[in-house]
Short mmCIF file of C-alpha atoms and ligand atoms in Angstrom, two decimals:
data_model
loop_
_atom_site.label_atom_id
_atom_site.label_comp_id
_atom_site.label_asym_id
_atom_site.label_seq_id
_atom_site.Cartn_x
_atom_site.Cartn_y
_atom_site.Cartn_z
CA UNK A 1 46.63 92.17 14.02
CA UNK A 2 46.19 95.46 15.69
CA UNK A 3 43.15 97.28 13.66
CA UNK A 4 42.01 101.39 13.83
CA UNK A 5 37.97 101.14 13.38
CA UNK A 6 37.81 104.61 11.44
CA UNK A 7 34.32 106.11 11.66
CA UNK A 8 33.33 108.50 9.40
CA UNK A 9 30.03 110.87 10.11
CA UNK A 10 27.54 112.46 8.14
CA UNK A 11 24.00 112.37 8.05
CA UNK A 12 20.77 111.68 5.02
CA UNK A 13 20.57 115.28 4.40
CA UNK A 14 22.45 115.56 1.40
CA UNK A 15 21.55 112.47 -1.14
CA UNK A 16 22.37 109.14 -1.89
CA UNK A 17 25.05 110.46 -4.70
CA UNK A 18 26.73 112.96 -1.14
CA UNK A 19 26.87 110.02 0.75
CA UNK A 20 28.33 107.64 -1.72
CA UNK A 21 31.42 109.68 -2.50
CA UNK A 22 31.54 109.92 1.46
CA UNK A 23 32.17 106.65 1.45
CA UNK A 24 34.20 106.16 -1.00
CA UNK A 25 36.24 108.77 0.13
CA UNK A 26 36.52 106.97 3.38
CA UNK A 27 37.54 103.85 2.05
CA UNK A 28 40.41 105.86 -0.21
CA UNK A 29 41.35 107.58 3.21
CA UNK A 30 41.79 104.20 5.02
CA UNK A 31 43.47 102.31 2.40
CA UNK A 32 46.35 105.37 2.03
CA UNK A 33 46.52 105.27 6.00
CA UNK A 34 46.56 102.04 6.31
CA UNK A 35 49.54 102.26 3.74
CA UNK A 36 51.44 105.03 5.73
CA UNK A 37 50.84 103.11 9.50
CA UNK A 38 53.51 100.42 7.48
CA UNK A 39 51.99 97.20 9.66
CA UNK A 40 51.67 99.03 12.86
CA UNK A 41 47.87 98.50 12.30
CA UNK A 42 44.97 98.00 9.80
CA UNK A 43 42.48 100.33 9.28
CA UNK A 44 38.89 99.00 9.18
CA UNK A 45 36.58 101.44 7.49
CA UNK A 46 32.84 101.11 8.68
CA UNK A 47 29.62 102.53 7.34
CA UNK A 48 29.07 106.23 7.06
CA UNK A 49 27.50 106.78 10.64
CA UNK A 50 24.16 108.43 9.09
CA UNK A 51 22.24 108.22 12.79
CA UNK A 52 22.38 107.29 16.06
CA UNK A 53 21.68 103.37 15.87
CA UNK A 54 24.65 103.64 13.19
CA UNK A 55 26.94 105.46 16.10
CA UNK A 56 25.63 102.31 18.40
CA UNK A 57 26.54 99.74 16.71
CA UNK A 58 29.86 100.71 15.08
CA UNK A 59 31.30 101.63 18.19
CA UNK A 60 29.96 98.28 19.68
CA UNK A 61 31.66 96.63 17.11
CA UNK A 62 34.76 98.47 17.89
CA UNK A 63 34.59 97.62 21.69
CA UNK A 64 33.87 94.10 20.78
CA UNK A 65 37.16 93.39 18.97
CA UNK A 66 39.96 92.21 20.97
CA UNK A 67 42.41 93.39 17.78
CA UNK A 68 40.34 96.85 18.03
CA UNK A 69 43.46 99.39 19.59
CA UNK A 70 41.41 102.30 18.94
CA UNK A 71 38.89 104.09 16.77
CA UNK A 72 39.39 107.33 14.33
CA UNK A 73 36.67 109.48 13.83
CA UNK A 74 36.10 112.04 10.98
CA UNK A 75 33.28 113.94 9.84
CA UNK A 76 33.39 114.17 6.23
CA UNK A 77 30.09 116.21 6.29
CA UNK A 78 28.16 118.22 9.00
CA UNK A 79 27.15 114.83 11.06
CA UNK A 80 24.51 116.58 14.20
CA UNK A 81 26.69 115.43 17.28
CA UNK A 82 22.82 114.18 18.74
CA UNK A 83 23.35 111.24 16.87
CA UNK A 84 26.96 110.13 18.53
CA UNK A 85 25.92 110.84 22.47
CA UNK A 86 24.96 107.44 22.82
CA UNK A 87 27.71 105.48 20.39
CA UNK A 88 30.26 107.82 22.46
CA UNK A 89 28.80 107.15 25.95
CA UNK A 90 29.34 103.47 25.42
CA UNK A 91 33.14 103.65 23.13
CA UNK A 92 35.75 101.77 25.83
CA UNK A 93 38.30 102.32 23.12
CA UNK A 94 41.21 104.95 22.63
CA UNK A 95 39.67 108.21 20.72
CA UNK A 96 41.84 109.23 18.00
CA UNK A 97 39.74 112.62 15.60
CA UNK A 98 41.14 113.60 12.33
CA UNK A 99 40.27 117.07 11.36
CA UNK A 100 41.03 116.82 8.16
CA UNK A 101 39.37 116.90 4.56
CA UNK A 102 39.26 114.61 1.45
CA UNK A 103 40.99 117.76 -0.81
CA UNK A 104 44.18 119.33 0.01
CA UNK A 105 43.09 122.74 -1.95
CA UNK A 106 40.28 124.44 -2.55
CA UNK A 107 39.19 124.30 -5.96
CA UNK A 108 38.91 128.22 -6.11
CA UNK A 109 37.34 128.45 -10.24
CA UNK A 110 35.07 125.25 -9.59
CA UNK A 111 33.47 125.94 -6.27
CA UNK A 112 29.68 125.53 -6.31
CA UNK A 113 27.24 124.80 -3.29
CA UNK A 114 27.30 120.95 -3.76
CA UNK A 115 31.01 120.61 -3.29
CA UNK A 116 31.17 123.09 0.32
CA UNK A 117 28.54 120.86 1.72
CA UNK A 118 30.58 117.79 0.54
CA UNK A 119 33.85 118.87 2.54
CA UNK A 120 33.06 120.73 5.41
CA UNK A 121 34.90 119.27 7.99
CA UNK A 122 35.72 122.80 9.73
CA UNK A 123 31.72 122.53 10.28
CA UNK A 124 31.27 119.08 11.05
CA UNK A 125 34.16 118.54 12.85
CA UNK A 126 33.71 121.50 15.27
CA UNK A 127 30.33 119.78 16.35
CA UNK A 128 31.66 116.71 17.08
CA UNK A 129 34.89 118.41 18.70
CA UNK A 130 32.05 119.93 21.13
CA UNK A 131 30.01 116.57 21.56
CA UNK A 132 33.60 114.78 22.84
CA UNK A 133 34.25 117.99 25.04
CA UNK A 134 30.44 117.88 26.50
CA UNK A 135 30.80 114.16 27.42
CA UNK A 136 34.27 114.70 28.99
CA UNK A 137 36.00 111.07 26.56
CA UNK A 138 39.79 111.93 26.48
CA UNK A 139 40.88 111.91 23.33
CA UNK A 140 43.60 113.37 20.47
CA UNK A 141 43.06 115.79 17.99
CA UNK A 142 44.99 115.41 14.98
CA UNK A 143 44.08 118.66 12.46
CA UNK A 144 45.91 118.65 8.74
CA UNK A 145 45.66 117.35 5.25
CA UNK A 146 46.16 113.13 5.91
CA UNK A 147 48.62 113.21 3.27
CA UNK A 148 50.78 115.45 4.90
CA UNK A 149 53.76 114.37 6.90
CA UNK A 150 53.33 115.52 10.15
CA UNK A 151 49.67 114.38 10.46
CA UNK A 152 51.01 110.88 9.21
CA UNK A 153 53.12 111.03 12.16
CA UNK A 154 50.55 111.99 14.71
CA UNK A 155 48.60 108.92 13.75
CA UNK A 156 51.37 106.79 14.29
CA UNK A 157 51.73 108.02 17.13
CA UNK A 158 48.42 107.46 18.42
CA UNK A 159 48.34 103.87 17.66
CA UNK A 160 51.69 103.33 19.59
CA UNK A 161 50.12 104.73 22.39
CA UNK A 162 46.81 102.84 21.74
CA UNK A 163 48.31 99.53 21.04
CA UNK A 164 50.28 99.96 24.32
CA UNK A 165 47.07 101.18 26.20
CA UNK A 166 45.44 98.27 25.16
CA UNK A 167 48.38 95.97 26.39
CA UNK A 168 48.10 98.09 29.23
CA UNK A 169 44.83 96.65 30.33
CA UNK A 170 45.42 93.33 29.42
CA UNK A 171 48.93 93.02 31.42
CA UNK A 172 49.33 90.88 34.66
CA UNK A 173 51.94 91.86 36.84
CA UNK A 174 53.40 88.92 39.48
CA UNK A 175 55.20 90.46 42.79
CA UNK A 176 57.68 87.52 44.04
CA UNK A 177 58.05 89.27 47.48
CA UNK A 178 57.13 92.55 48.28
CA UNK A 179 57.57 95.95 48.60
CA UNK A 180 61.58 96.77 49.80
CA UNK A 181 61.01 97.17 53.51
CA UNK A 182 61.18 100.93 54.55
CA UNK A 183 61.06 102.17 50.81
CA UNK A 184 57.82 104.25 49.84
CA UNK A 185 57.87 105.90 46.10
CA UNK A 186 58.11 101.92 45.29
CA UNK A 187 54.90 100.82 47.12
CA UNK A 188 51.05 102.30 45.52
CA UNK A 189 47.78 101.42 45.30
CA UNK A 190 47.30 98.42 43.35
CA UNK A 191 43.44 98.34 43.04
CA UNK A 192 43.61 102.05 41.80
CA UNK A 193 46.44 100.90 39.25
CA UNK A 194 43.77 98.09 38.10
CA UNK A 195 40.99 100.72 37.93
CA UNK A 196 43.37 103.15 35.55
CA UNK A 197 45.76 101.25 33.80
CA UNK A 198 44.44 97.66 33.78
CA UNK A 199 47.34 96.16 35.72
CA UNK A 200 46.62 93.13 37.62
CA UNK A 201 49.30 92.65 40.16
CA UNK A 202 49.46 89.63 42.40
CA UNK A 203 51.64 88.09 44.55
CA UNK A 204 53.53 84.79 43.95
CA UNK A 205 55.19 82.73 46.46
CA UNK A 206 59.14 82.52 45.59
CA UNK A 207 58.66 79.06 46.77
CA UNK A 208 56.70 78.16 43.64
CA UNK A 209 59.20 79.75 41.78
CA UNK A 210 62.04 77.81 43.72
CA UNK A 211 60.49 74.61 42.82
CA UNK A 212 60.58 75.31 39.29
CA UNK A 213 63.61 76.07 39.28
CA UNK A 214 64.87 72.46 40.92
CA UNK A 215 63.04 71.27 38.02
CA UNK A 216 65.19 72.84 35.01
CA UNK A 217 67.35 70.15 33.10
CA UNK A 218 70.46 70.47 31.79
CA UNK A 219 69.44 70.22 28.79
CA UNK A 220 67.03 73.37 29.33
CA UNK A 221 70.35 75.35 30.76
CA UNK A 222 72.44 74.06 27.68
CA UNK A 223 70.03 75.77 25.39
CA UNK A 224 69.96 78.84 27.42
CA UNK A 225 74.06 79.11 27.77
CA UNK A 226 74.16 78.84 23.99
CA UNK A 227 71.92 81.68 23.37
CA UNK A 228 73.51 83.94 26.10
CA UNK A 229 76.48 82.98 24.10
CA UNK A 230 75.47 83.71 21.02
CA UNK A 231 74.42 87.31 22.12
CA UNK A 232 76.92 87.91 24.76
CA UNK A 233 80.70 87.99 25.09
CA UNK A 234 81.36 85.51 28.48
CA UNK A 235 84.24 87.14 30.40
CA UNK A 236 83.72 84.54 33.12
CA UNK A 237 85.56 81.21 34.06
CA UNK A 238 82.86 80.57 36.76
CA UNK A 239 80.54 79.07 34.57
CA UNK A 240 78.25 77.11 36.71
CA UNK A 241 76.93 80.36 38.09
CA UNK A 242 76.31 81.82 34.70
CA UNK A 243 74.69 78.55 34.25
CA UNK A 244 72.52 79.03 37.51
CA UNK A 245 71.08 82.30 36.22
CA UNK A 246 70.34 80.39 33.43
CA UNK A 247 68.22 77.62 35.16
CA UNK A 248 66.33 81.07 36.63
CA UNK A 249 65.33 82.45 33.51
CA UNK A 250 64.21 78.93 31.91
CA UNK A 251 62.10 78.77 35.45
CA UNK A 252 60.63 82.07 35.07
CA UNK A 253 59.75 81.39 31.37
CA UNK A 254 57.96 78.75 32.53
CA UNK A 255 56.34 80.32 34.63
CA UNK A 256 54.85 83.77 32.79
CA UNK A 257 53.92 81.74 30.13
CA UNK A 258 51.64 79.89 32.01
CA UNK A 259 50.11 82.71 34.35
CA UNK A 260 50.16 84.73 31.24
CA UNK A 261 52.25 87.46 33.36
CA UNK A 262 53.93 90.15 31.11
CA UNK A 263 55.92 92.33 34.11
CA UNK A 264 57.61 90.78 37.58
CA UNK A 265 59.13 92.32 40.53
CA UNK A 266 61.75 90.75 42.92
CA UNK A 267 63.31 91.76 45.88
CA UNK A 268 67.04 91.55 47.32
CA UNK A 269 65.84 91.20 50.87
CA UNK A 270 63.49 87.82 49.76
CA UNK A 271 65.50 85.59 47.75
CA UNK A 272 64.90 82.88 50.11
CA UNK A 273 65.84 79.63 48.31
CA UNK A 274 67.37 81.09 45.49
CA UNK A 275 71.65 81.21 45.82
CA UNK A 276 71.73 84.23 43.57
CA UNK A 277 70.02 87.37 42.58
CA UNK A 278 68.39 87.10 39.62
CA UNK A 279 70.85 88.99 37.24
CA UNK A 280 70.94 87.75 33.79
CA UNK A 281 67.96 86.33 34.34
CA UNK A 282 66.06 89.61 34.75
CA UNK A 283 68.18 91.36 32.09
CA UNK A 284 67.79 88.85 29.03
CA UNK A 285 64.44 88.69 29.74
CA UNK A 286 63.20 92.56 29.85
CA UNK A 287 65.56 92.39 26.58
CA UNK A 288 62.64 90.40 25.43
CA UNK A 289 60.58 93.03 26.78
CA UNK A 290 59.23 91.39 30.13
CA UNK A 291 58.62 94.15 32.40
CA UNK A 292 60.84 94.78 35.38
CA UNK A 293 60.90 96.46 38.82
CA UNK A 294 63.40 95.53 41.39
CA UNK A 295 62.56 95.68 45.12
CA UNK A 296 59.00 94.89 44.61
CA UNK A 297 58.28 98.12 42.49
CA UNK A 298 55.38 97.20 40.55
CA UNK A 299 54.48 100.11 39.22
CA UNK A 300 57.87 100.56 37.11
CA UNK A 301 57.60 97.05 36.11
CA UNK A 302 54.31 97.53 34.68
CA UNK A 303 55.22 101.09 32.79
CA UNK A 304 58.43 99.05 31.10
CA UNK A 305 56.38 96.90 29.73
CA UNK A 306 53.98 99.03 28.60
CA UNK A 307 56.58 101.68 26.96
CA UNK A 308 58.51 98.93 25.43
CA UNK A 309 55.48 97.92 23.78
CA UNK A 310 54.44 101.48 22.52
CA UNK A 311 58.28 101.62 21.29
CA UNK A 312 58.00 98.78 18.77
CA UNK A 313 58.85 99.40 15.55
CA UNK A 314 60.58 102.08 16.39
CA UNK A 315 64.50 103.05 16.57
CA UNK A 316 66.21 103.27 20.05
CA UNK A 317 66.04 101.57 23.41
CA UNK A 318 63.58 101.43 25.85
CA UNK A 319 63.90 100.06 29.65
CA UNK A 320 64.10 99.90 33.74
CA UNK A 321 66.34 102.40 35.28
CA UNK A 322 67.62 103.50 38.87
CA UNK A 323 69.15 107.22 39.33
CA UNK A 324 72.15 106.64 41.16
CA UNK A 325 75.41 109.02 41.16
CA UNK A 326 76.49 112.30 39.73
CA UNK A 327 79.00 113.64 38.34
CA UNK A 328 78.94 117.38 39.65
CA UNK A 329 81.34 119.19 37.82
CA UNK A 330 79.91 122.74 37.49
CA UNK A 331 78.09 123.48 34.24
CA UNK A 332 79.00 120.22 33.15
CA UNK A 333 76.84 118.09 35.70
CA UNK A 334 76.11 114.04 34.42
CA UNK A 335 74.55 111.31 35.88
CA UNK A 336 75.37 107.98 36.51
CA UNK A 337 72.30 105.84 36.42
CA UNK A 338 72.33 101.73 36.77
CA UNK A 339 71.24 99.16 39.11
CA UNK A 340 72.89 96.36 41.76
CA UNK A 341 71.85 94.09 38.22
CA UNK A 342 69.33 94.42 36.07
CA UNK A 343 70.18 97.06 33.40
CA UNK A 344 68.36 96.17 30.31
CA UNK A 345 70.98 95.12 27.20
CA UNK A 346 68.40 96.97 25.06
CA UNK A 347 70.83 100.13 26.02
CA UNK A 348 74.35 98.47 25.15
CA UNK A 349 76.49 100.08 23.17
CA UNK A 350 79.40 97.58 23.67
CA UNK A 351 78.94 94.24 23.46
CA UNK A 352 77.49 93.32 26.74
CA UNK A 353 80.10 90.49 28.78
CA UNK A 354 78.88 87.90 30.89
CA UNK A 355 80.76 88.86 34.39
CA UNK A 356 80.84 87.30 37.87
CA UNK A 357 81.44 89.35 40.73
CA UNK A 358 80.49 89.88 44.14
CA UNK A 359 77.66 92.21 45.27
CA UNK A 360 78.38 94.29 47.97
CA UNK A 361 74.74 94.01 49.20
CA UNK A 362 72.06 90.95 49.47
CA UNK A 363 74.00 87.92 51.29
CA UNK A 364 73.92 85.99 48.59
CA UNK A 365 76.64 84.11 46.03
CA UNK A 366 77.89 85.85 43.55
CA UNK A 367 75.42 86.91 40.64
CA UNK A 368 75.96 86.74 37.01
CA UNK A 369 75.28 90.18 34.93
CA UNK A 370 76.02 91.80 31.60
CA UNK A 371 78.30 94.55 32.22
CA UNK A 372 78.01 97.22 29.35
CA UNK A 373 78.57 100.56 28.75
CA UNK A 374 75.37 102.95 27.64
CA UNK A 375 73.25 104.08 24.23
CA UNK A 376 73.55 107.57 23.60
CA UNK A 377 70.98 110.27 21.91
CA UNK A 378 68.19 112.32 23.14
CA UNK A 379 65.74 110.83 25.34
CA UNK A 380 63.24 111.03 28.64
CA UNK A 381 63.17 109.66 31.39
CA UNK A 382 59.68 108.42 33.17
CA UNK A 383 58.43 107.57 36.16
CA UNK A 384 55.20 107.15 37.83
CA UNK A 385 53.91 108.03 41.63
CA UNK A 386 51.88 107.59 43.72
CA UNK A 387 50.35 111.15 45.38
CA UNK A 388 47.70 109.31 47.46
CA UNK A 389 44.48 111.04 45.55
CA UNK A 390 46.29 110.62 42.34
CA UNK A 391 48.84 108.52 40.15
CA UNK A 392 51.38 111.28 38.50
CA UNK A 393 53.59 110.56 35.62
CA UNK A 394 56.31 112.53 35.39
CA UNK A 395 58.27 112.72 32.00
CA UNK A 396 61.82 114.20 31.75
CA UNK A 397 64.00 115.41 28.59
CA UNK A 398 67.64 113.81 28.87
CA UNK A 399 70.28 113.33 26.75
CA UNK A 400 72.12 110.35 26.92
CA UNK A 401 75.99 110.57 26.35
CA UNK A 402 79.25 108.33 26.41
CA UNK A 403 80.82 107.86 29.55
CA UNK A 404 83.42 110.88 29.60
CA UNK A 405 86.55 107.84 30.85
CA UNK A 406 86.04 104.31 31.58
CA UNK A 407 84.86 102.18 34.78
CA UNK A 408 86.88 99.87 34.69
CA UNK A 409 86.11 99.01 38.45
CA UNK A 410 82.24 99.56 38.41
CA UNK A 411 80.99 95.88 37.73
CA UNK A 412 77.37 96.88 36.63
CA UNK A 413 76.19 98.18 33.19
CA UNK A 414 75.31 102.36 33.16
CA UNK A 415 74.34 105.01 31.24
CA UNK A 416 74.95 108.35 31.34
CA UNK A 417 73.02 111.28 30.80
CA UNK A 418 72.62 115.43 31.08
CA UNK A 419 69.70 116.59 32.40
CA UNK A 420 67.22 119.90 30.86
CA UNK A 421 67.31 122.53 30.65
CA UNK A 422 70.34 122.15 32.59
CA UNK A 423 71.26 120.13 35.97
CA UNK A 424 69.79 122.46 38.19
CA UNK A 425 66.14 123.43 37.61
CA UNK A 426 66.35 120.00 35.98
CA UNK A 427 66.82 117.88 38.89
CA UNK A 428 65.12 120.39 41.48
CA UNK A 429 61.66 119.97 38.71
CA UNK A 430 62.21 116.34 39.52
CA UNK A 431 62.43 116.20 43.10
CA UNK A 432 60.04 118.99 43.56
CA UNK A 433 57.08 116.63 41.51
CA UNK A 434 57.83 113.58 43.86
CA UNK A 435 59.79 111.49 40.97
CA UNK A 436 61.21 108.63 41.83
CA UNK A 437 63.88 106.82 41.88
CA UNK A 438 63.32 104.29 39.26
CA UNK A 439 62.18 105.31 36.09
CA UNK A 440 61.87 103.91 32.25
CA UNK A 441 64.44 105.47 30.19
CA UNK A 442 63.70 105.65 26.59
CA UNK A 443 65.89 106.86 23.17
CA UNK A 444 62.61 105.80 21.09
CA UNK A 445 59.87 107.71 22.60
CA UNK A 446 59.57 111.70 23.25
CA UNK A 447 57.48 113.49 25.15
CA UNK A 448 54.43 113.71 23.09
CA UNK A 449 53.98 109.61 23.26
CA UNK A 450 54.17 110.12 27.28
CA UNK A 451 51.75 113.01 27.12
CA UNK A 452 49.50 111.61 25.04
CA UNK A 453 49.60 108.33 27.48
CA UNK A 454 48.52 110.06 30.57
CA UNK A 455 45.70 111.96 28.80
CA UNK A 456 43.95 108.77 27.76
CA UNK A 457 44.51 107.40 31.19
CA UNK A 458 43.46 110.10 32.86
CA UNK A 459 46.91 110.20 35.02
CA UNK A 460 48.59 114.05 36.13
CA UNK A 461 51.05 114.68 33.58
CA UNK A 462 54.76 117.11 35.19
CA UNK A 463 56.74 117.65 31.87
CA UNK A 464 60.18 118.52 32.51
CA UNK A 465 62.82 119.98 29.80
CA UNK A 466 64.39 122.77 27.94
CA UNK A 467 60.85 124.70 28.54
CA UNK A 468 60.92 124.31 32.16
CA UNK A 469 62.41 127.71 34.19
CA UNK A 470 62.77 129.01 37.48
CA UNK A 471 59.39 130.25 37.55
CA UNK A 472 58.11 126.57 36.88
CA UNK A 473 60.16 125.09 39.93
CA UNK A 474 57.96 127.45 42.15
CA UNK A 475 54.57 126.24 40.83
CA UNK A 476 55.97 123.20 41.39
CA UNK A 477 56.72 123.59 45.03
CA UNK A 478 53.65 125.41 45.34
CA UNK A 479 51.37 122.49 44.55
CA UNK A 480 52.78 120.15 47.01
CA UNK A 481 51.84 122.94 49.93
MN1 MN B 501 66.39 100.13 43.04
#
């Protein structure tokens, strides 16, 4: 179970009776968080961190626990920062501080001495906000009464992001193929991507994958067709090559369950061995929340997974993307955005059907999909690049919307959405920052969860949306000279 360590400081200055409603009012804090974070994570209170050795081995503790997502810290008191230099140095942990205090009011007819140096936060808090500053640990500052709403939301937040940073650096990426030949926003620096983000990405032979396949039973496809049709309408008489995307995802099961691989990339141009592309395949399983990048794009596949995972629990959809037509109608400009295949069903609105159709590209037979039509609401849309000194995440503000008249010729799934501020210095912002072509579109995340992401990973953050102008597109331009 995901667990918050929350760390409260002080110090022996003020007496035994101080520091025992300190912690008590630590433990009250915890137990009425833990409440409001409704099984998103426990919160482990530790002992009032009194001195350094305290700091030490709390945050050891912390570090040490594989549930650990993250630590809060808090100083009920003044706690001298002295005493958390070396705890801090050593924390490998997300940094969440609450600057908050243990009374909403101040008790304006009953104030005495003893109760300021109780709750002073605004002093103690301030001295650890400068200790965290000094050493350079990114980290989010959360300020407000913990009862209150939006503070309650800022802490969910940060464990979404945290529990997802910590699946971050335990995820194992496997490339079958590589990079599409010629394509570069796809291709990165993989050891850099370890160093940051904690992705291991390796190659695996399709052969290996191939053989599994040859290996499925009938039995193993029967299961699969029954729960594609329990969850999908079929809208196909060519079942046996429904049933061969079926014998790939039963393979591929197989085999991330035993490499312990969370994200995987294909490639059109290496499906040597395989008669299809993987179509349902791919999309049932990043409906399971598998990463996905097509055409060897790691990096995407990685950031699904990872933003699928911060999305749990949470309303909306969340999944792989290409960019790929517009609809330019002035002052009404949409885009198209889909794949060749693998849209995720996590955006249906219409009961995704099983179809069989050609591909116009790949050699291959002809692959089963889900063909769909999009979610709609406000989202973003994210992708992550490459710069050569520097991974960049840029994060933009869409809003997703029904398909203005139907396809009834386009045999993929889509969605459709309006860019912001508006189509213009929307798309320019985009091209201008280097974003790519594939991105992760999301209805359940916003722009703070992306932020907040790329601070704790230490990754460029471009922000793109009703708050970006003319003025911005220039800066933009002017930082790629
Ligand atoms: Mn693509």
């Amino acid at each position: 179970m995901s667990t918050l360590y929350f760390l409260v400081g002080s110090q022996d200055l003020y007496g035994d009776e101080c520091l025992r409603q300190v912690a008590a009012d630590a433990v009250e804090m915890g137990k009425f968080l833990e409440g409001k974070l409704e099984g998103k994570a426990k919160v482990k209170v530790m002992p009032t961190i009194i001195n350094s050795e305290a700091c030490i081995e709390n945050i050891r503790a912390a570090n040490c626990d594989e549930d650990c997502i993250g630590v809060m810290c808090w100083m009920h008191t003044f706690s001298p920062a002295k005493m958390w230099i070396k705890g801090l140095q050593e924390l490998r942990k997300p940094l969440l501080h609450i600057h908050t205090q243990a009374n909403e009011f101040l008790p304006y007819d009953k104030i005495d001495y003893d109760f300021m140096n109780l709750n002073q936060a605004a002093h103690g808090d301030r001295e650890f906000g400068f200790i965290v500053a000094r050493l350079r640990i990114p980290h989010h500052v959360v300020a407000g009464y913990y009862k209150h709403e939006r503070v309650i939301r800022e802490i969910k937040r940060f464990a979404d992001v945290a529990r997802a940073l910590c699946a971050s650096r335990h995820l194992k990426v496997a490339a079958f193929g590589n990079n599409m030949r010629e394509v570069a926003v796809t291709d990165g620096d993989r050891v850099e991507s370890q160093i940051r983000y904690g992705w291991e990405c390796n190659y695996f032979a399709l052969g290996g994958l191939v053989q599994l396949v040859s290996k499925v039973t009938d039995a193993e496809v029967d299961a699969k067709m029954a729960e594609y049709t329990s969850k999908y309408t079929m809208k196909t008489d060519r079942i046996e090559s429904v049933r061969e995307q079926a014998r790939y995802e039963v393979a591929l099961d197989k085999f991330l369950a035993y490499n312990h691989i969370g994200a995987f990339t294909d490639t059109f141009q290496d499906l040597y061995g395989l008669k299809q592309l993987p179509g349902i395949a791919a999309q049932n399983l990043m409906a399971r929340g598998i990463g996905f990048g097509p055409e060897g794009d790691y990096k995407i596949s990685a950031l699904s997974a990872v933003l699928m995972e911060m999305s749990k629990g949470r309303e909306g959809s969340t999944g792989f993307i290409e960019d790929y037509t517009y609809d330019l109608t002035e002052g009404k400009e949409l885009e198209l955005a889909s794949h060749m295949l693998e849209v995720p069903p996590s955006f249906a609105s219409t009961k995704p059907e099983i179809q069989v159709l050609p591909m116009g590209i790949g050699n291959k037979e002809d692959p089963a999909r889900l063909v769909f039509d999009g979610t709609q609401g406000d989202g973003i849309q994210v992708t992550l690049v490459d710069m050569g000194t520097h991974f960049r995440i840029i994060c933009a503000d869409i809003e997703l919307v029904k398909q203005p008249a139907p396809m009834p010729n386009l045999p993929v799934a889509r969605i459709m959405y309006r860019h912001k501020p508006n189509f213009a210095i929307g798309t320019a912002a985009w091209c201008y920052a280097g974003g790519a072509h594939h991105s992760v579109v999301s209805t359940a995340l916003c722009r703070a969860d992306i932020e907040l992401f790329a601070r704790l990973t230490g990754t460029e953050f471009i922000a793109i949306g009703d708050d970006t102008t003319e003025a911005d597109l220039s800066k933009l331009a002017a930082g790629n000279c």
